[in-house]
Amino acid sequence: MVRAVQNLNPQALIIDEVGNEKEVAAAVSIAARGVQLIATAHANSLEALLSNPCLQPLIGGVQAHTLGDVTAKLCNAGMMTRLK
């Protein structure tokens, strides 16, 4: 993939089923070159996908955010912590 990007200089690249560390490393390298990247990955749930350590370099990982009382009541069913 990286060689194709180097030789063809595309504006965007679509990758189906990113699943292992080698593919993730190639995708990260391609994105760092300024190519718009669209990729799919499979998991049993969105939470499983977001917490997959192999994919974290592409998706940015999961961070916990503490919400204020009003925001928690309005947007998060009263829960004070939301994962994003």
PDB file of N, CA and C in Angstrom:
ATOM      1  N   MET A   1       0.809  -1.190   0.000  1.00  0.00           N
ATOM      2  CA  MET A   1       0.000   0.000   0.000  1.00  0.00           C
ATOM      3  C   MET A   1       0.856   1.260   0.000  1.00  0.00           C
ATOM      4  N   VAL A   2       1.845   1.292   0.853  1.00  0.00           N
ATOM      5  CA  VAL A   2       2.677   2.484   0.968  1.00  0.00           C
ATOM      6  C   VAL A   2       3.382   2.768  -0.355  1.00  0.00           C
ATOM      7  N   ARG A   3       3.883   1.743  -1.005  1.00  0.00           N
ATOM      8  CA  ARG A   3       4.561   1.927  -2.292  1.00  0.00           C
ATOM      9  C   ARG A   3       3.605   2.493  -3.341  1.00  0.00           C
ATOM     10  N   ALA A   4       2.373   2.017  -3.351  1.00  0.00           N
ATOM     11  CA  ALA A   4       1.381   2.527  -4.295  1.00  0.00           C
ATOM     12  C   ALA A   4       1.127   4.011  -4.051  1.00  0.00           C
ATOM     13  N   VAL A   5       1.046   4.409  -2.789  1.00  0.00           N
ATOM     14  CA  VAL A   5       0.833   5.818  -2.465  1.00  0.00           C
ATOM     15  C   VAL A   5       2.036   6.645  -2.908  1.00  0.00           C
ATOM     16  N   GLN A   6       3.232   6.137  -2.700  1.00  0.00           N
ATOM     17  CA  GLN A   6       4.432   6.861  -3.101  1.00  0.00           C
ATOM     18  C   GLN A   6       4.489   7.052  -4.614  1.00  0.00           C
ATOM     19  N   ASN A   7       4.109   6.022  -5.360  1.00  0.00           N
ATOM     20  CA  ASN A   7       4.217   6.073  -6.819  1.00  0.00           C
ATOM     21  C   ASN A   7       3.048   6.772  -7.499  1.00  0.00           C
ATOM     22  N   LEU A   8       1.850   6.626  -6.965  1.00  0.00           N
ATOM     23  CA  LEU A   8       0.652   7.117  -7.645  1.00  0.00           C
ATOM     24  C   LEU A   8       0.116   8.433  -7.089  1.00  0.00           C
ATOM     25  N   ASN A   9       0.516   8.807  -5.880  1.00  0.00           N
ATOM     26  CA  ASN A   9       0.126  10.066  -5.251  1.00  0.00           C
ATOM     27  C   ASN A   9      -1.394  10.297  -5.252  1.00  0.00           C
ATOM     28  N   PRO A  10      -2.168   9.369  -4.672  1.00  0.00           N
ATOM     29  CA  PRO A  10      -3.624   9.537  -4.654  1.00  0.00           C
ATOM     30  C   PRO A  10      -4.056  10.600  -3.636  1.00  0.00           C
ATOM     31  N   GLN A  11      -5.261  11.142  -3.826  1.00  0.00           N
ATOM     32  CA  GLN A  11      -5.828  12.073  -2.858  1.00  0.00           C
ATOM     33  C   GLN A  11      -6.513  11.328  -1.723  1.00  0.00           C
ATOM     34  N   ALA A  12      -7.042  10.133  -2.022  1.00  0.00           N
ATOM     35  CA  ALA A  12      -7.759   9.343  -1.018  1.00  0.00           C
ATOM     36  C   ALA A  12      -7.481   7.863  -1.248  1.00  0.00           C
ATOM     37  N   LEU A  13      -7.614   7.091  -0.186  1.00  0.00           N
ATOM     38  CA  LEU A  13      -7.420   5.645  -0.262  1.00  0.00           C
ATOM     39  C   LEU A  13      -8.463   4.974   0.615  1.00  0.00           C
ATOM     40  N   ILE A  14      -9.103   3.935   0.076  1.00  0.00           N
ATOM     41  CA  ILE A  14     -10.100   3.171   0.815  1.00  0.00           C
ATOM     42  C   ILE A  14      -9.523   1.791   1.098  1.00  0.00           C
ATOM     43  N   ILE A  15      -9.543   1.383   2.361  1.00  0.00           N
ATOM     44  CA  ILE A  15      -8.994   0.092   2.777  1.00  0.00           C
ATOM     45  C   ILE A  15     -10.118  -0.721   3.408  1.00  0.00           C
ATOM     46  N   ASP A  16     -10.313  -1.936   2.944  1.00  0.00           N
ATOM     47  CA  ASP A  16     -11.345  -2.811   3.488  1.00  0.00           C
ATOM     48  C   ASP A  16     -10.731  -3.754   4.515  1.00  0.00           C
ATOM     49  N   GLU A  17     -11.308  -3.791   5.698  1.00  0.00           N
ATOM     50  CA  GLU A  17     -10.964  -4.715   6.765  1.00  0.00           C
ATOM     51  C   GLU A  17      -9.519  -4.597   7.260  1.00  0.00           C
ATOM     52  N   VAL A  18      -9.194  -3.481   7.855  1.00  0.00           N
ATOM     53  CA  VAL A  18      -7.912  -3.340   8.540  1.00  0.00           C
ATOM     54  C   VAL A  18      -7.979  -4.254   9.753  1.00  0.00           C
ATOM     55  N   GLY A  19      -7.011  -5.150   9.898  1.00  0.00           N
ATOM     56  CA  GLY A  19      -7.153  -6.123  10.966  1.00  0.00           C
ATOM     57  C   GLY A  19      -5.888  -6.506  11.705  1.00  0.00           C
ATOM     58  N   ASN A  20      -4.724  -6.177  11.171  1.00  0.00           N
ATOM     59  CA  ASN A  20      -3.518  -6.582  11.890  1.00  0.00           C
ATOM     60  C   ASN A  20      -2.557  -5.395  11.999  1.00  0.00           C
ATOM     61  N   GLU A  21      -1.514  -5.572  12.787  1.00  0.00           N
ATOM     62  CA  GLU A  21      -0.591  -4.472  13.074  1.00  0.00           C
ATOM     63  C   GLU A  21       0.136  -3.968  11.830  1.00  0.00           C
ATOM     64  N   LYS A  22       0.448  -4.856  10.904  1.00  0.00           N
ATOM     65  CA  LYS A  22       1.135  -4.444   9.676  1.00  0.00           C
ATOM     66  C   LYS A  22       0.242  -3.525   8.838  1.00  0.00           C
ATOM     67  N   GLU A  23      -1.037  -3.876   8.730  1.00  0.00           N
ATOM     68  CA  GLU A  23      -1.975  -3.044   7.974  1.00  0.00           C
ATOM     69  C   GLU A  23      -2.203  -1.704   8.665  1.00  0.00           C
ATOM     70  N   VAL A  24      -2.277  -1.715   9.990  1.00  0.00           N
ATOM     71  CA  VAL A  24      -2.448  -0.477  10.745  1.00  0.00           C
ATOM     72  C   VAL A  24      -1.236   0.431  10.549  1.00  0.00           C
ATOM     73  N   ALA A  25      -0.037  -0.126  10.610  1.00  0.00           N
ATOM     74  CA  ALA A  25       1.183   0.663  10.419  1.00  0.00           C
ATOM     75  C   ALA A  25       1.209   1.280   9.028  1.00  0.00           C
ATOM     76  N   ALA A  26       0.812   0.527   8.012  1.00  0.00           N
ATOM     77  CA  ALA A  26       0.773   1.057   6.649  1.00  0.00           C
ATOM     78  C   ALA A  26      -0.254   2.183   6.545  1.00  0.00           C
ATOM     79  N   ALA A  27      -1.417   1.994   7.141  1.00  0.00           N
ATOM     80  CA  ALA A  27      -2.463   3.018   7.092  1.00  0.00           C
ATOM     81  C   ALA A  27      -2.022   4.294   7.810  1.00  0.00           C
ATOM     82  N   VAL A  28      -1.364   4.158   8.946  1.00  0.00           N
ATOM     83  CA  VAL A  28      -0.866   5.324   9.681  1.00  0.00           C
ATOM     84  C   VAL A  28       0.162   6.066   8.838  1.00  0.00           C
ATOM     85  N   SER A  29       1.049   5.341   8.186  1.00  0.00           N
ATOM     86  CA  SER A  29       2.057   5.948   7.321  1.00  0.00           C
ATOM     87  C   SER A  29       1.411   6.694   6.155  1.00  0.00           C
ATOM     88  N   ILE A  30       0.386   6.099   5.583  1.00  0.00           N
ATOM     89  CA  ILE A  30      -0.315   6.726   4.458  1.00  0.00           C
ATOM     90  C   ILE A  30      -1.031   7.997   4.922  1.00  0.00           C
ATOM     91  N   ALA A  31      -1.701   7.939   6.049  1.00  0.00           N
ATOM     92  CA  ALA A  31      -2.402   9.111   6.573  1.00  0.00           C
ATOM     93  C   ALA A  31      -1.427  10.239   6.893  1.00  0.00           C
ATOM     94  N   ALA A  32      -0.240   9.888   7.374  1.00  0.00           N
ATOM     95  CA  ALA A  32       0.776  10.892   7.699  1.00  0.00           C
ATOM     96  C   ALA A  32       1.291  11.597   6.449  1.00  0.00           C
ATOM     97  N   ARG A  33       1.100  10.999   5.281  1.00  0.00           N
ATOM     98  CA  ARG A  33       1.529  11.606   4.016  1.00  0.00           C
ATOM     99  C   ARG A  33       0.476  12.550   3.444  1.00  0.00           C
ATOM    100  N   GLY A  34      -0.623  12.740   4.167  1.00  0.00           N
ATOM    101  CA  GLY A  34      -1.637  13.680   3.727  1.00  0.00           C
ATOM    102  C   GLY A  34      -2.714  13.075   2.841  1.00  0.00           C
ATOM    103  N   VAL A  35      -2.735  11.753   2.730  1.00  0.00           N
ATOM    104  CA  VAL A  35      -3.755  11.084   1.927  1.00  0.00           C
ATOM    105  C   VAL A  35      -4.982  10.859   2.808  1.00  0.00           C
ATOM    106  N   GLN A  36      -6.163  11.237   2.295  1.00  0.00           N
ATOM    107  CA  GLN A  36      -7.393  10.985   3.053  1.00  0.00           C
ATOM    108  C   GLN A  36      -7.604   9.487   3.113  1.00  0.00           C
ATOM    109  N   LEU A  37      -7.858   8.969   4.296  1.00  0.00           N
ATOM    110  CA  LEU A  37      -7.954   7.528   4.510  1.00  0.00           C
ATOM    111  C   LEU A  37      -9.348   7.157   4.987  1.00  0.00           C
ATOM    112  N   ILE A  38      -9.948   6.196   4.313  1.00  0.00           N
ATOM    113  CA  ILE A  38     -11.234   5.636   4.716  1.00  0.00           C
ATOM    114  C   ILE A  38     -11.000   4.138   4.871  1.00  0.00           C
ATOM    115  N   ALA A  39     -11.330   3.594   6.050  1.00  0.00           N
ATOM    116  CA  ALA A  39     -11.043   2.184   6.298  1.00  0.00           C
ATOM    117  C   ALA A  39     -12.183   1.541   7.072  1.00  0.00           C
ATOM    118  N   THR A  40     -12.324   0.229   6.899  1.00  0.00           N
ATOM    119  CA  THR A  40     -13.287  -0.539   7.679  1.00  0.00           C
ATOM    120  C   THR A  40     -12.534  -1.510   8.576  1.00  0.00           C
ATOM    121  N   ALA A  41     -13.180  -1.862   9.678  1.00  0.00           N
ATOM    122  CA  ALA A  41     -12.641  -2.869  10.589  1.00  0.00           C
ATOM    123  C   ALA A  41     -13.838  -3.573  11.212  1.00  0.00           C
ATOM    124  N   HIS A  42     -13.673  -4.818  11.563  1.00  0.00           N
ATOM    125  CA  HIS A  42     -14.778  -5.603  12.100  1.00  0.00           C
ATOM    126  C   HIS A  42     -14.597  -5.854  13.594  1.00  0.00           C
ATOM    127  N   ALA A  43     -15.730  -5.822  14.311  1.00  0.00           N
ATOM    128  CA  ALA A  43     -15.750  -6.123  15.746  1.00  0.00           C
ATOM    129  C   ALA A  43     -17.178  -6.498  16.126  1.00  0.00           C
ATOM    130  N   ASN A  44     -17.336  -7.069  17.305  1.00  0.00           N
ATOM    131  CA  ASN A  44     -18.665  -7.455  17.787  1.00  0.00           C
ATOM    132  C   ASN A  44     -19.505  -6.264  18.216  1.00  0.00           C
ATOM    133  N   SER A  45     -18.849  -5.166  18.604  1.00  0.00           N
ATOM    134  CA  SER A  45     -19.560  -3.969  19.036  1.00  0.00           C
ATOM    135  C   SER A  45     -18.648  -2.765  18.822  1.00  0.00           C
ATOM    136  N   LEU A  46     -19.242  -1.581  18.882  1.00  0.00           N
ATOM    137  CA  LEU A  46     -18.448  -0.367  18.755  1.00  0.00           C
ATOM    138  C   LEU A  46     -17.457  -0.252  19.911  1.00  0.00           C
ATOM    139  N   GLU A  47     -17.884  -0.625  21.097  1.00  0.00           N
ATOM    140  CA  GLU A  47     -16.989  -0.582  22.259  1.00  0.00           C
ATOM    141  C   GLU A  47     -15.779  -1.493  22.055  1.00  0.00           C
ATOM    142  N   ALA A  48     -16.004  -2.697  21.504  1.00  0.00           N
ATOM    143  CA  ALA A  48     -14.904  -3.630  21.242  1.00  0.00           C
ATOM    144  C   ALA A  48     -13.947  -3.058  20.199  1.00  0.00           C
ATOM    145  N   LEU A  49     -14.502  -2.399  19.194  1.00  0.00           N
ATOM    146  CA  LEU A  49     -13.666  -1.792  18.159  1.00  0.00           C
ATOM    147  C   LEU A  49     -12.812  -0.676  18.738  1.00  0.00           C
ATOM    148  N   LEU A  50     -13.420   0.189  19.539  1.00  0.00           N
ATOM    149  CA  LEU A  50     -12.701   1.324  20.106  1.00  0.00           C
ATOM    150  C   LEU A  50     -11.646   0.908  21.120  1.00  0.00           C
ATOM    151  N   SER A  51     -11.830  -0.227  21.768  1.00  0.00           N
ATOM    152  CA  SER A  51     -10.856  -0.664  22.770  1.00  0.00           C
ATOM    153  C   SER A  51      -9.838  -1.656  22.220  1.00  0.00           C
ATOM    154  N   ASN A  52      -9.861  -1.915  20.921  1.00  0.00           N
ATOM    155  CA  ASN A  52      -8.904  -2.826  20.291  1.00  0.00           C
ATOM    156  C   ASN A  52      -7.534  -2.145  20.230  1.00  0.00           C
ATOM    157  N   PRO A  53      -6.528  -2.652  20.946  1.00  0.00           N
ATOM    158  CA  PRO A  53      -5.221  -1.982  20.980  1.00  0.00           C
ATOM    159  C   PRO A  53      -4.533  -1.932  19.622  1.00  0.00           C
ATOM    160  N   CYS A  54      -4.803  -2.877  18.770  1.00  0.00           N
ATOM    161  CA  CYS A  54      -4.188  -2.895  17.438  1.00  0.00           C
ATOM    162  C   CYS A  54      -4.652  -1.701  16.602  1.00  0.00           C
ATOM    163  N   LEU A  55      -5.907  -1.301  16.736  1.00  0.00           N
ATOM    164  CA  LEU A  55      -6.482  -0.241  15.913  1.00  0.00           C
ATOM    165  C   LEU A  55      -6.337   1.157  16.517  1.00  0.00           C
ATOM    166  N   GLN A  56      -5.892   1.259  17.744  1.00  0.00           N
ATOM    167  CA  GLN A  56      -5.831   2.558  18.415  1.00  0.00           C
ATOM    168  C   GLN A  56      -5.013   3.614  17.681  1.00  0.00           C
ATOM    169  N   PRO A  57      -3.917   3.269  16.992  1.00  0.00           N
ATOM    170  CA  PRO A  57      -3.210   4.318  16.253  1.00  0.00           C
ATOM    171  C   PRO A  57      -4.062   4.967  15.157  1.00  0.00           C
ATOM    172  N   LEU A  58      -5.069   4.276  14.665  1.00  0.00           N
ATOM    173  CA  LEU A  58      -5.925   4.832  13.618  1.00  0.00           C
ATOM    174  C   LEU A  58      -7.113   5.604  14.175  1.00  0.00           C
ATOM    175  N   ILE A  59      -7.680   5.145  15.268  1.00  0.00           N
ATOM    176  CA  ILE A  59      -8.912   5.744  15.764  1.00  0.00           C
ATOM    177  C   ILE A  59      -8.696   6.674  16.941  1.00  0.00           C
ATOM    178  N   GLY A  60      -7.514   6.729  17.455  1.00  0.00           N
ATOM    179  CA  GLY A  60      -7.225   7.649  18.539  1.00  0.00           C
ATOM    180  C   GLY A  60      -7.515   7.123  19.921  1.00  0.00           C
ATOM    181  N   GLY A  61      -8.059   5.922  20.024  1.00  0.00           N
ATOM    182  CA  GLY A  61      -8.294   5.335  21.327  1.00  0.00           C
ATOM    183  C   GLY A  61      -9.554   5.870  21.992  1.00  0.00           C
ATOM    184  N   VAL A  62      -9.728   5.516  23.234  1.00  0.00           N
ATOM    185  CA  VAL A  62     -10.901   5.883  24.014  1.00  0.00           C
ATOM    186  C   VAL A  62     -10.443   6.714  25.198  1.00  0.00           C
ATOM    187  N   GLN A  63     -11.123   7.820  25.442  1.00  0.00           N
ATOM    188  CA  GLN A  63     -10.800   8.668  26.577  1.00  0.00           C
ATOM    189  C   GLN A  63     -12.052   8.871  27.412  1.00  0.00           C
ATOM    190  N   ALA A  64     -11.902   8.898  28.718  1.00  0.00           N
ATOM    191  CA  ALA A  64     -13.014   9.158  29.624  1.00  0.00           C
ATOM    192  C   ALA A  64     -13.130  10.663  29.838  1.00  0.00           C
ATOM    193  N   HIS A  65     -14.357  11.174  29.795  1.00  0.00           N
ATOM    194  CA  HIS A  65     -14.629  12.587  30.021  1.00  0.00           C
ATOM    195  C   HIS A  65     -15.611  12.709  31.176  1.00  0.00           C
ATOM    196  N   THR A  66     -15.303  13.579  32.121  1.00  0.00           N
ATOM    197  CA  THR A  66     -16.206  13.829  33.241  1.00  0.00           C
ATOM    198  C   THR A  66     -17.129  14.984  32.863  1.00  0.00           C
ATOM    199  N   LEU A  67     -18.428  14.765  33.049  1.00  0.00           N
ATOM    200  CA  LEU A  67     -19.429  15.755  32.671  1.00  0.00           C
ATOM    201  C   LEU A  67     -19.949  16.486  33.903  1.00  0.00           C
ATOM    202  N   GLY A  68     -20.391  17.700  33.714  1.00  0.00           N
ATOM    203  CA  GLY A  68     -21.046  18.444  34.784  1.00  0.00           C
ATOM    204  C   GLY A  68     -22.448  17.888  35.026  1.00  0.00           C
ATOM    205  N   ASP A  69     -23.054  18.270  36.139  1.00  0.00           N
ATOM    206  CA  ASP A  69     -24.376  17.749  36.524  1.00  0.00           C
ATOM    207  C   ASP A  69     -25.427  17.973  35.443  1.00  0.00           C
ATOM    208  N   VAL A  70     -25.521  19.181  34.931  1.00  0.00           N
ATOM    209  CA  VAL A  70     -26.555  19.511  33.947  1.00  0.00           C
ATOM    210  C   VAL A  70     -26.336  18.734  32.655  1.00  0.00           C
ATOM    211  N   THR A  71     -25.120  18.709  32.159  1.00  0.00           N
ATOM    212  CA  THR A  71     -24.822  17.984  30.919  1.00  0.00           C
ATOM    213  C   THR A  71     -25.078  16.502  31.089  1.00  0.00           C
ATOM    214  N   ALA A  72     -24.697  15.939  32.221  1.00  0.00           N
ATOM    215  CA  ALA A  72     -24.920  14.513  32.467  1.00  0.00           C
ATOM    216  C   ALA A  72     -26.401  14.184  32.437  1.00  0.00           C
ATOM    217  N   LYS A  73     -27.224  15.026  33.041  1.00  0.00           N
ATOM    218  CA  LYS A  73     -28.663  14.791  33.057  1.00  0.00           C
ATOM    219  C   LYS A  73     -29.266  14.920  31.664  1.00  0.00           C
ATOM    220  N   LEU A  74     -28.805  15.906  30.902  1.00  0.00           N
ATOM    221  CA  LEU A  74     -29.376  16.169  29.579  1.00  0.00           C
ATOM    222  C   LEU A  74     -28.882  15.207  28.499  1.00  0.00           C
ATOM    223  N   CYS A  75     -27.620  14.846  28.550  1.00  0.00           N
ATOM    224  CA  CYS A  75     -27.013  14.141  27.412  1.00  0.00           C
ATOM    225  C   CYS A  75     -26.520  12.731  27.688  1.00  0.00           C
ATOM    226  N   ASN A  76     -26.449  12.326  28.926  1.00  0.00           N
ATOM    227  CA  ASN A  76     -25.794  11.054  29.216  1.00  0.00           C
ATOM    228  C   ASN A  76     -26.561  10.237  30.245  1.00  0.00           C
ATOM    229  N   ALA A  77     -27.878  10.354  30.261  1.00  0.00           N
ATOM    230  CA  ALA A  77     -28.746   9.563  31.151  1.00  0.00           C
ATOM    231  C   ALA A  77     -28.303   9.664  32.620  1.00  0.00           C
ATOM    232  N   GLY A  78     -27.764  10.814  33.012  1.00  0.00           N
ATOM    233  CA  GLY A  78     -27.365  11.021  34.390  1.00  0.00           C
ATOM    234  C   GLY A  78     -25.989  10.497  34.744  1.00  0.00           C
ATOM    235  N   MET A  79     -25.327   9.811  33.833  1.00  0.00           N
ATOM    236  CA  MET A  79     -23.980   9.271  34.108  1.00  0.00           C
ATOM    237  C   MET A  79     -22.969  10.408  34.042  1.00  0.00           C
ATOM    238  N   MET A  80     -22.071  10.467  35.028  1.00  0.00           N
ATOM    239  CA  MET A  80     -21.095  11.551  35.102  1.00  0.00           C
ATOM    240  C   MET A  80     -19.880  11.329  34.212  1.00  0.00           C
ATOM    241  N   THR A  81     -19.663  10.097  33.750  1.00  0.00           N
ATOM    242  CA  THR A  81     -18.508   9.799  32.896  1.00  0.00           C
ATOM    243  C   THR A  81     -19.010   9.259  31.565  1.00  0.00           C
ATOM    244  N   ARG A  82     -18.404   9.762  30.499  1.00  0.00           N
ATOM    245  CA  ARG A  82     -18.748   9.303  29.155  1.00  0.00           C
ATOM    246  C   ARG A  82     -17.463   8.945  28.426  1.00  0.00           C
ATOM    247  N   LEU A  83     -17.470   7.826  27.712  1.00  0.00           N
ATOM    248  CA  LEU A  83     -16.311   7.426  26.917  1.00  0.00           C
ATOM    249  C   LEU A  83     -16.456   8.000  25.521  1.00  0.00           C
ATOM    250  N   LYS A  84     -15.375   8.594  25.035  1.00  0.00           N
ATOM    251  CA  LYS A  84     -15.365   9.155  23.676  1.00  0.00           C
ATOM    252  C   LYS A  84     -14.120   8.718  22.982  1.00  0.00           C
TER     253      LYS A  84
END
